[in-house]
GROMACS .gro file of C-alpha atoms in nm:
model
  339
    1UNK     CA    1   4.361  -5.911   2.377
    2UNK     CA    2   4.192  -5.607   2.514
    3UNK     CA    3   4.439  -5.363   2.370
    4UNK     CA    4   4.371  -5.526   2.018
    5UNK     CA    5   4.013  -5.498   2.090
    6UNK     CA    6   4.009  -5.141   2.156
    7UNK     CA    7   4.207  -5.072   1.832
    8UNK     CA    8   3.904  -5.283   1.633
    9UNK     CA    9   3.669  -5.052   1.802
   10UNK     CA   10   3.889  -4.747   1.752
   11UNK     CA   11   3.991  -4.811   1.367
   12UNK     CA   12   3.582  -4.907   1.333
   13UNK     CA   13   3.468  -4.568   1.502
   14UNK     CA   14   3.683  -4.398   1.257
   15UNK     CA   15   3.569  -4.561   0.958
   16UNK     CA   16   3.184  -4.484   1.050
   17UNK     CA   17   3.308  -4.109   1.133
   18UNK     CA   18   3.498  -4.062   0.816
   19UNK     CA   19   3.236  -4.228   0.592
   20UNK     CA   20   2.991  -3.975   0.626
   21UNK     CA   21   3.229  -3.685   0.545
   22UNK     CA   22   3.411  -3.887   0.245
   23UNK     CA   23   3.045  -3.929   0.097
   24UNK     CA   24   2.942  -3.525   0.165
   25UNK     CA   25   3.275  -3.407   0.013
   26UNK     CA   26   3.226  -3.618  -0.300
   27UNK     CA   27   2.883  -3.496  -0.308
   28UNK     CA   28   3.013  -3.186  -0.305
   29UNK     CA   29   3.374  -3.259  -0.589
   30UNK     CA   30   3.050  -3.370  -0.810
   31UNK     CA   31   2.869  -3.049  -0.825
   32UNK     CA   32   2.916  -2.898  -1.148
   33UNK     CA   33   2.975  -2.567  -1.041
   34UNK     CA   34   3.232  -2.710  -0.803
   35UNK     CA   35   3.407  -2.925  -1.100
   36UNK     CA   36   3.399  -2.628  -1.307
   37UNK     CA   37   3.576  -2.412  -1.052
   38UNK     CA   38   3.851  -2.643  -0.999
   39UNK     CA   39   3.892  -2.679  -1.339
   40UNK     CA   40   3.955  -2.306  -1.382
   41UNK     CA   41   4.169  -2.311  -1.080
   42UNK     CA   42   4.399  -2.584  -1.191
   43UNK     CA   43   4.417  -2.491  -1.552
   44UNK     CA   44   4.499  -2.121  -1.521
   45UNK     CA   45   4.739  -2.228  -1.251
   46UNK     CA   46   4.944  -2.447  -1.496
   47UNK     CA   47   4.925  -2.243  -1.769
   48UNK     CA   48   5.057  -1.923  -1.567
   49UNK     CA   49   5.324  -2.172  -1.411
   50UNK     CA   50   5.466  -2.245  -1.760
   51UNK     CA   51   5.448  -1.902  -1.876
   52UNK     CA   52   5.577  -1.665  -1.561
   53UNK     CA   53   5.852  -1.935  -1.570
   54UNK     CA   54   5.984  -1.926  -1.895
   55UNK     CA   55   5.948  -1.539  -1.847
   56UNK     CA   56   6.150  -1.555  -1.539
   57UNK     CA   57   6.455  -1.692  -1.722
   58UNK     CA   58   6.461  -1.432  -1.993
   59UNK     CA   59   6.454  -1.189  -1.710
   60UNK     CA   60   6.680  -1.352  -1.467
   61UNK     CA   61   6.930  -1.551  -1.703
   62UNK     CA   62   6.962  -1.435  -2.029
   63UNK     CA   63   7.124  -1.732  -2.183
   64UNK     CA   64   6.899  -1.943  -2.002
   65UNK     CA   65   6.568  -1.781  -2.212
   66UNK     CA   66   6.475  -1.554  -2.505
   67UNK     CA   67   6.147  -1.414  -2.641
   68UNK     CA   68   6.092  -1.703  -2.819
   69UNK     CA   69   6.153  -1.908  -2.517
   70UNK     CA   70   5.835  -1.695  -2.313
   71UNK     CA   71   5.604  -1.718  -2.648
   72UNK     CA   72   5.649  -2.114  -2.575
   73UNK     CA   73   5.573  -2.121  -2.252
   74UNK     CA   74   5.220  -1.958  -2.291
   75UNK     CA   75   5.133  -2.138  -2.571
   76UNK     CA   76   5.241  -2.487  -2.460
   77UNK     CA   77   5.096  -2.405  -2.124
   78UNK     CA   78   4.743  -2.304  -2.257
   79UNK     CA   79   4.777  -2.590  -2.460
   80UNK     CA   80   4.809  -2.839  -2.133
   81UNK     CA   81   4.584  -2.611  -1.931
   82UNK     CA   82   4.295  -2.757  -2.226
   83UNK     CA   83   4.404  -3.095  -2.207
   84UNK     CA   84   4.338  -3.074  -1.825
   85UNK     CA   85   4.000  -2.884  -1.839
   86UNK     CA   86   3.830  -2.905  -2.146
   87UNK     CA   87   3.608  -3.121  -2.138
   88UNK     CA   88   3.454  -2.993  -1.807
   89UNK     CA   89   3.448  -2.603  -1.783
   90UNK     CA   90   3.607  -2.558  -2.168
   91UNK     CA   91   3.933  -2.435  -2.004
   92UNK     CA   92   3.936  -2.057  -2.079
   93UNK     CA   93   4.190  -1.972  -1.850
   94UNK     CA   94   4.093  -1.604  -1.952
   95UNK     CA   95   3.796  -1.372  -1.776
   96UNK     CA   96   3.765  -1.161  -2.133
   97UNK     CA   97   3.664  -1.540  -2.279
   98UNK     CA   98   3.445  -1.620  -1.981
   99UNK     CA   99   3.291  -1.308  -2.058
  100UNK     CA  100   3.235  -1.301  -2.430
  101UNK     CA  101   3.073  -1.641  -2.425
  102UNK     CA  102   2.830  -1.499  -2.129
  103UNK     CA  103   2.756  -1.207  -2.374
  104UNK     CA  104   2.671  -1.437  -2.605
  105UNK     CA  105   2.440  -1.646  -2.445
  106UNK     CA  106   2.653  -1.964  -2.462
  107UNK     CA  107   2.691  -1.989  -2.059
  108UNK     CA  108   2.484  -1.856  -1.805
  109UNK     CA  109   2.602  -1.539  -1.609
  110UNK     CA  110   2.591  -1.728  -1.272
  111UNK     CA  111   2.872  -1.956  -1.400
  112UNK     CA  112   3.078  -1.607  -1.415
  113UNK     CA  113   3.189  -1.535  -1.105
  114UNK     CA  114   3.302  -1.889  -1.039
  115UNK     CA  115   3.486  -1.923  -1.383
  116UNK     CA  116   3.689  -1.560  -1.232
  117UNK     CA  117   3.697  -1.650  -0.940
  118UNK     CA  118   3.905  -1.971  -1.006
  119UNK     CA  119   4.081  -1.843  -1.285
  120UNK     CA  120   4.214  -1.543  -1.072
  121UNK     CA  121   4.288  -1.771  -0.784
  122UNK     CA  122   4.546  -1.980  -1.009
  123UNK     CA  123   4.710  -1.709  -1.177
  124UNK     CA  124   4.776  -1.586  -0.815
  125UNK     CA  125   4.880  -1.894  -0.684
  126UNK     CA  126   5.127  -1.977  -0.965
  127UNK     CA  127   5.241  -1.556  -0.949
  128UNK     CA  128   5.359  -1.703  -0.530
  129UNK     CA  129   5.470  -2.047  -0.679
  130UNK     CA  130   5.703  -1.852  -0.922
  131UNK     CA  131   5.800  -1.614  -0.668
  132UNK     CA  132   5.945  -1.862  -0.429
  133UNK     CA  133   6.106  -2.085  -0.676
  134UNK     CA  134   6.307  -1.794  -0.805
  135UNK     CA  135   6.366  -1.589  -0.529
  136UNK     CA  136   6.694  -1.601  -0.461
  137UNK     CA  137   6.764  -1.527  -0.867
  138UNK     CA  138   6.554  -1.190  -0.849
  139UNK     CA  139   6.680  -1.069  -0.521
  140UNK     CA  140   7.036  -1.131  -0.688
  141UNK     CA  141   6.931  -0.982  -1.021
  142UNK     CA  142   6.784  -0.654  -0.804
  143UNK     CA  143   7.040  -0.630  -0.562
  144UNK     CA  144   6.785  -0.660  -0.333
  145UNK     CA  145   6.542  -0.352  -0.458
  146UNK     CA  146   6.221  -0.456  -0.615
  147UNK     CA  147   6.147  -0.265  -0.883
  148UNK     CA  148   5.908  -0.163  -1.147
  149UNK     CA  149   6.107   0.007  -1.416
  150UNK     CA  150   6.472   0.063  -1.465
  151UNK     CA  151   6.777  -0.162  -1.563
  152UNK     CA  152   6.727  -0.418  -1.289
  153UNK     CA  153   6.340  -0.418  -1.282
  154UNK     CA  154   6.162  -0.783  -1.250
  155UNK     CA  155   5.746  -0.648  -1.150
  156UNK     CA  156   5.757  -0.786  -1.539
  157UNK     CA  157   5.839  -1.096  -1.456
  158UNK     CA  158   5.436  -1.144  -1.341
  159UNK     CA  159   5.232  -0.855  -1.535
  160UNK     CA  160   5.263  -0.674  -1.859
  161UNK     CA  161   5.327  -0.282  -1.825
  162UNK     CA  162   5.349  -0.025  -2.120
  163UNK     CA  163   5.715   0.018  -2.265
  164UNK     CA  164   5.844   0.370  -2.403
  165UNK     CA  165   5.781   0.360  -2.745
  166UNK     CA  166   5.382   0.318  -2.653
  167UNK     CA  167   5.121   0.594  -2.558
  168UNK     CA  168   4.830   0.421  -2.336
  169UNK     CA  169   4.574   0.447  -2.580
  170UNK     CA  170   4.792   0.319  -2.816
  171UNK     CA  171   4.820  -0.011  -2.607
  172UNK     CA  172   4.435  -0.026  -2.512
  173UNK     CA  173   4.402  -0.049  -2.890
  174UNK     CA  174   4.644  -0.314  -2.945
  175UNK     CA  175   4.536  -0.502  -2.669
  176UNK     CA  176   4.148  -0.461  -2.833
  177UNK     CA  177   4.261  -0.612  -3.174
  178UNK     CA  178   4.517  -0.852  -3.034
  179UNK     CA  179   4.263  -1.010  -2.835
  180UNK     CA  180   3.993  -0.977  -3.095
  181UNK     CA  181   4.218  -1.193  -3.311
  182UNK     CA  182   4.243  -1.453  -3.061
  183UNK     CA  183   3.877  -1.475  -2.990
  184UNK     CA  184   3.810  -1.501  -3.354
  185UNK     CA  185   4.089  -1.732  -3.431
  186UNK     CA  186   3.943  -1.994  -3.121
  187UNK     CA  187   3.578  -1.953  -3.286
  188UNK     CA  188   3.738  -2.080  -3.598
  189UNK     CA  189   3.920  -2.353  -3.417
  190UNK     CA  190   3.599  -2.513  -3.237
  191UNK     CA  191   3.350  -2.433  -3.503
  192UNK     CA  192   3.203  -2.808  -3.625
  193UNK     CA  193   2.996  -2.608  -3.885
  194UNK     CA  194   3.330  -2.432  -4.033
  195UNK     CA  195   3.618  -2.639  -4.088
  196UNK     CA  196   3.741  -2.693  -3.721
  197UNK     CA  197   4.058  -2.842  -3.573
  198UNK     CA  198   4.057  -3.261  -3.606
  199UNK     CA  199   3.972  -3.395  -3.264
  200UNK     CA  200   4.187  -3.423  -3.060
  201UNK     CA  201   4.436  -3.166  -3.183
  202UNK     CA  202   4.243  -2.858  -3.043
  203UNK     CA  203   4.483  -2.801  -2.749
  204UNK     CA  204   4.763  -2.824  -2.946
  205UNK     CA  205   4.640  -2.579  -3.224
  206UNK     CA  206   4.502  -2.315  -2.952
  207UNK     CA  207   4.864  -2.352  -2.805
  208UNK     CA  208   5.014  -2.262  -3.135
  209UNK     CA  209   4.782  -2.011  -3.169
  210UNK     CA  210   4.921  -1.818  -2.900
  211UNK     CA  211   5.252  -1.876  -2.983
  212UNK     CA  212   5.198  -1.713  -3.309
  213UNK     CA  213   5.039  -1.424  -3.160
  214UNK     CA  214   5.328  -1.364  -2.921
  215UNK     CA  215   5.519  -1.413  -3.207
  216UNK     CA  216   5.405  -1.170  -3.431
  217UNK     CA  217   5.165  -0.892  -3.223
  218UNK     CA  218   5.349  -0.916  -2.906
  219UNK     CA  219   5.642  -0.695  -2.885
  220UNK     CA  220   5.390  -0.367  -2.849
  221UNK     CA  221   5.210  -0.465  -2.520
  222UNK     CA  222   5.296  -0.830  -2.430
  223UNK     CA  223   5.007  -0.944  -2.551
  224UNK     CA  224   4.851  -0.961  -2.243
  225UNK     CA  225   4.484  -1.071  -2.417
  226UNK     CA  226   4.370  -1.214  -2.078
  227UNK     CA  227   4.256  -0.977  -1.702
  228UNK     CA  228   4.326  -1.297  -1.550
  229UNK     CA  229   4.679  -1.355  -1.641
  230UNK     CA  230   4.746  -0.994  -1.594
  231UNK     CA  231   4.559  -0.856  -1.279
  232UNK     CA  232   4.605  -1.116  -1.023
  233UNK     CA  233   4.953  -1.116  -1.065
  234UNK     CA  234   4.981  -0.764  -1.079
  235UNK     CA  235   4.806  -0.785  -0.717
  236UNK     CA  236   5.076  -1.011  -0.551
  237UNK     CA  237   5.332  -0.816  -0.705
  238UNK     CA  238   5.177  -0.561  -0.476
  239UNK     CA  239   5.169  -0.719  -0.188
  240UNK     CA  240   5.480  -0.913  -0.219
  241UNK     CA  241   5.748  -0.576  -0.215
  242UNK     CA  242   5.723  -0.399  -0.551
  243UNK     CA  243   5.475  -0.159  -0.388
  244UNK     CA  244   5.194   0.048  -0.528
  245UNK     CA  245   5.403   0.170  -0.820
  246UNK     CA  246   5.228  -0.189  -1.046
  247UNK     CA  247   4.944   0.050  -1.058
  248UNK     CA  248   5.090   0.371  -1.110
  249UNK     CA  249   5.370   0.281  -1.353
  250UNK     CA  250   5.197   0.456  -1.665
  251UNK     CA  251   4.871   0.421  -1.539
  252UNK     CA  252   4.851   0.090  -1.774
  253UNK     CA  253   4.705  -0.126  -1.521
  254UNK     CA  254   4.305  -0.137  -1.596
  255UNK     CA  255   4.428  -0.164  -1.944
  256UNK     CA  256   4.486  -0.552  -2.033
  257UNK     CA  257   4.172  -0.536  -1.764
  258UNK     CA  258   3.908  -0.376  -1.992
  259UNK     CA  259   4.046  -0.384  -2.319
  260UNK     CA  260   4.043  -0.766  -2.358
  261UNK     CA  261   3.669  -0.755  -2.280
  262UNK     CA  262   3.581  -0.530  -2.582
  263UNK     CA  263   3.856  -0.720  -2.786
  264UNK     CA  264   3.692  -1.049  -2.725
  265UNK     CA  265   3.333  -0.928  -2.823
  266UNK     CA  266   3.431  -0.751  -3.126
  267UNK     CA  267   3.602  -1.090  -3.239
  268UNK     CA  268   3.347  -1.279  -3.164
  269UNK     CA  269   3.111  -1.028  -3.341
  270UNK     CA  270   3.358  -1.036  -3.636
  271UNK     CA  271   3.337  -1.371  -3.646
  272UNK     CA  272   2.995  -1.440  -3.629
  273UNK     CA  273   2.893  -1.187  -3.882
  274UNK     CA  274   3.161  -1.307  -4.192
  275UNK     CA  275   3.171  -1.638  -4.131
  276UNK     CA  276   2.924  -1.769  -3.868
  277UNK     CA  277   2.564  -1.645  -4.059
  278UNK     CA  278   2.722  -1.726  -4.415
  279UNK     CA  279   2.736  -2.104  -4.310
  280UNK     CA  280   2.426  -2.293  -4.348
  281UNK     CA  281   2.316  -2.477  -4.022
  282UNK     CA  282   2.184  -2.784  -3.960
  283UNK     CA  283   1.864  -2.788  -3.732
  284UNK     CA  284   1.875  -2.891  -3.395
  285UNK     CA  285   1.584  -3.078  -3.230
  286UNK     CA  286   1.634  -3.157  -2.889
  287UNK     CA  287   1.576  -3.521  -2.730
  288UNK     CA  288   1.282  -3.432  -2.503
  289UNK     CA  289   1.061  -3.307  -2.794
  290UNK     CA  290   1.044  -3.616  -2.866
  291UNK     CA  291   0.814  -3.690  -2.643
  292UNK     CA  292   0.538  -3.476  -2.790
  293UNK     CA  293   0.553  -3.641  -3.145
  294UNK     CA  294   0.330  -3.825  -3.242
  295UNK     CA  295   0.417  -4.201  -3.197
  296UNK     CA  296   0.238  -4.376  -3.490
  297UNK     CA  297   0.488  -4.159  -3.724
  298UNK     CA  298   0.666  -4.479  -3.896
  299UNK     CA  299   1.059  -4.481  -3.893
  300UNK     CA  300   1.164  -4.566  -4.255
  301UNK     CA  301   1.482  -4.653  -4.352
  302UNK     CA  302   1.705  -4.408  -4.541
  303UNK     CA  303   1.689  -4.557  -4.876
  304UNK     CA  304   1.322  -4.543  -4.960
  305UNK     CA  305   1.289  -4.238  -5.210
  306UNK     CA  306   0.919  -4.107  -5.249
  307UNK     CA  307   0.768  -4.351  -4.974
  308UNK     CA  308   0.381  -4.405  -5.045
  309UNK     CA  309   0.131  -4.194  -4.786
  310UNK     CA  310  -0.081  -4.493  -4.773
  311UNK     CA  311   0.062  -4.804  -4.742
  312UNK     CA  312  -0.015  -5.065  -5.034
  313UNK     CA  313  -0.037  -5.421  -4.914
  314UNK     CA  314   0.173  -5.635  -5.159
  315UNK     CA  315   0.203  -6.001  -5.151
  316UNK     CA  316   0.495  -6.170  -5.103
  317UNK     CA  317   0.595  -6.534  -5.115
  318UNK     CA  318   0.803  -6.660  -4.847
  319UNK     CA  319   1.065  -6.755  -5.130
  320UNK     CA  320   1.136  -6.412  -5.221
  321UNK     CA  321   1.032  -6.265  -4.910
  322UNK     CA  322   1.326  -5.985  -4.890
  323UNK     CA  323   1.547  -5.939  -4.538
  324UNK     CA  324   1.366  -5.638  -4.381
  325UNK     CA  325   1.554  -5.454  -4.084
  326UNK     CA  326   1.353  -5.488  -3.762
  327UNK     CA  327   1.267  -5.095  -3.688
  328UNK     CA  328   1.277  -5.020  -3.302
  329UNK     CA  329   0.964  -4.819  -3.169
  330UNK     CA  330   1.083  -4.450  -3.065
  331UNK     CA  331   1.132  -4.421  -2.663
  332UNK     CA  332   1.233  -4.164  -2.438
  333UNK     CA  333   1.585  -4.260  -2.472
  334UNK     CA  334   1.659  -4.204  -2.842
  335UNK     CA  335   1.978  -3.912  -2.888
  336UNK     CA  336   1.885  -3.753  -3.168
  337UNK     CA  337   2.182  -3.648  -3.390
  338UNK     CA  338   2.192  -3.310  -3.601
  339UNK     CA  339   2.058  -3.382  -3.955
   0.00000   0.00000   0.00000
């Protein structure tokens, strides 16, 4: 009896200990700078899973992937990289998006570094993930010698870097309109004014949306469009045995860094100047200014055409009394749709 007692007490002592911290971390999970970093985290990590994989088997195995096979990889990976964080950080997955939309003014710049921040912490993550599930292939495939360039080089397995046929400035400009297209090609996608994608299909037309680009612009550069798929990776590439040559090889490195920026913001210029301003929009009136109208404004229904300023009294008899639609008073609590 006392040895059960003392495990009540024990397995009660533990509940009132671990109550407190249960409660304080979901405090914290519910923070929305908190949600939004995890979001970033997990998204970019699954979308950089999918893709350095299917990358790794062109590399490693060549009848176990093609080009084709790595342009469906990104594409199906952004697309479940959205369907896991889009409706709570918008799922970039990409620090030159991040950074166009705080341009913009469509997300505050303190929301930056915690969109990079978890967006280069899962491309990282999935760069060691990929590592140590194909190890053993890319020490076989190098005889044992990491490389950067040559015959037997797999640094490319993680980053993009410039191939022969390229001069640098060459790639910084195909990276610029490459990732201008994409940026303008997503604000076409999400735009409810325009002719956006039908809900619920958004993820899946983003992720062909990549594929297509890798498809048809990628050969040059990779298409690397994104700092966060390329830098991080580039990083533990570094410090996993390949060495300092990532950066040197060409000096290409800052390129898919900076260039995406300035591709994203011309896009999203582009975009907003040829088709954004030529679309009429619909006025927005927030929900709290409300509360400063007057209240005695009547609510009329819809299908009165040329209502009277001054009400007319007109009698009715209860025989053709017509069904009128009990109107309720405005509150505080009425959403207010676009008209």
């Amino acid at each position: 009896m006392a040895e059960s007692d003392r495990k009540r007490r024990s397995t009660r002592n533990s509940k009132m200990v671990s109550s407190p911290v249960v409660t304080k971390m979901q405090a914290i999970m519910q923070k929305e700078m908190v949600r939004e970093f995890l979001a970033e985290f997990m998204s970019t990590y699954v979308m950089m899973v999918f893709g350095l994989g299917s990358v790794a088997h062109m590399v490693l195995g060549e009848k176990f992937g093609s080009y084709l096979s790595v342009n469906l990889g990104f594409g199906f990976g952004v697309t479940m990289g959205v369907h896991m964080a889009g409706n709570i950080s918008g799922a970039h997955m990409n620090a030159a998006l991040t950074f166009t939309n705080c341009v913009l003014g469509r997300m505050s710049w303190k929301k930056f570094p915690v969109y990079i921040l978890g967006q280069f912490l899962g491309s990282f993550l999935a760069s060691a993930t990929i590592y140590c599930l194909f190890y053993s292939a890319i020490i076989q495939f190098s005889g044992g010698h990491l490389t950067v360039t040559g015959p037997t080089a797999t640094a490319g397995i993680f980053a993009t870097y410039l191939p022969e046929h390229m001069t640098l400035w060459r790639g910084f400009l195909d990276e610029v309109i490459v990732t201008g297209i994409l940026q303008l090609c997503l604000f076409a996608i999400t735009d409810k004014e325009n002719n956006p994608a039908l809900q619920g299909t958004q993820a899946l037309v983003i992720g062909i949306l990549i594929v297509v680009i890798g498809l048809s612009l990628g050969m040059n550069t990779g298409y690397a469009m994104n700092p966060s798929r390329d830098l991080p990776p580039r990083f533990f590439t570094f410090i996993a045995g390949w060495g300092i040559q990532v950066f040197r090889a060409r000096d290409w490195w800052w390129v898919p860094v900076v260039a995406p920026l300035l591709g994203a913001y011309l896009g999203a210029i582009v975009y907003l100047v040829f088709i954004g301003f030529s679309i009429p929009r619909r006025p927005q009136i927030l929900e709290n200014s409300m509360k400063y109208e007057d209240r005695r404004t009547p609510v009329l229904p819809k299908t009165m055409a040329n209502p009277p300023t001054t009400p007319t009294p007109v009698s009715v008899s209860p025989a053709n009394r017509p069904s009128v639609r009990t109107v309720p008073p405005l509150s505080d609590s009425i959403h207010l749709e676009h008209f």
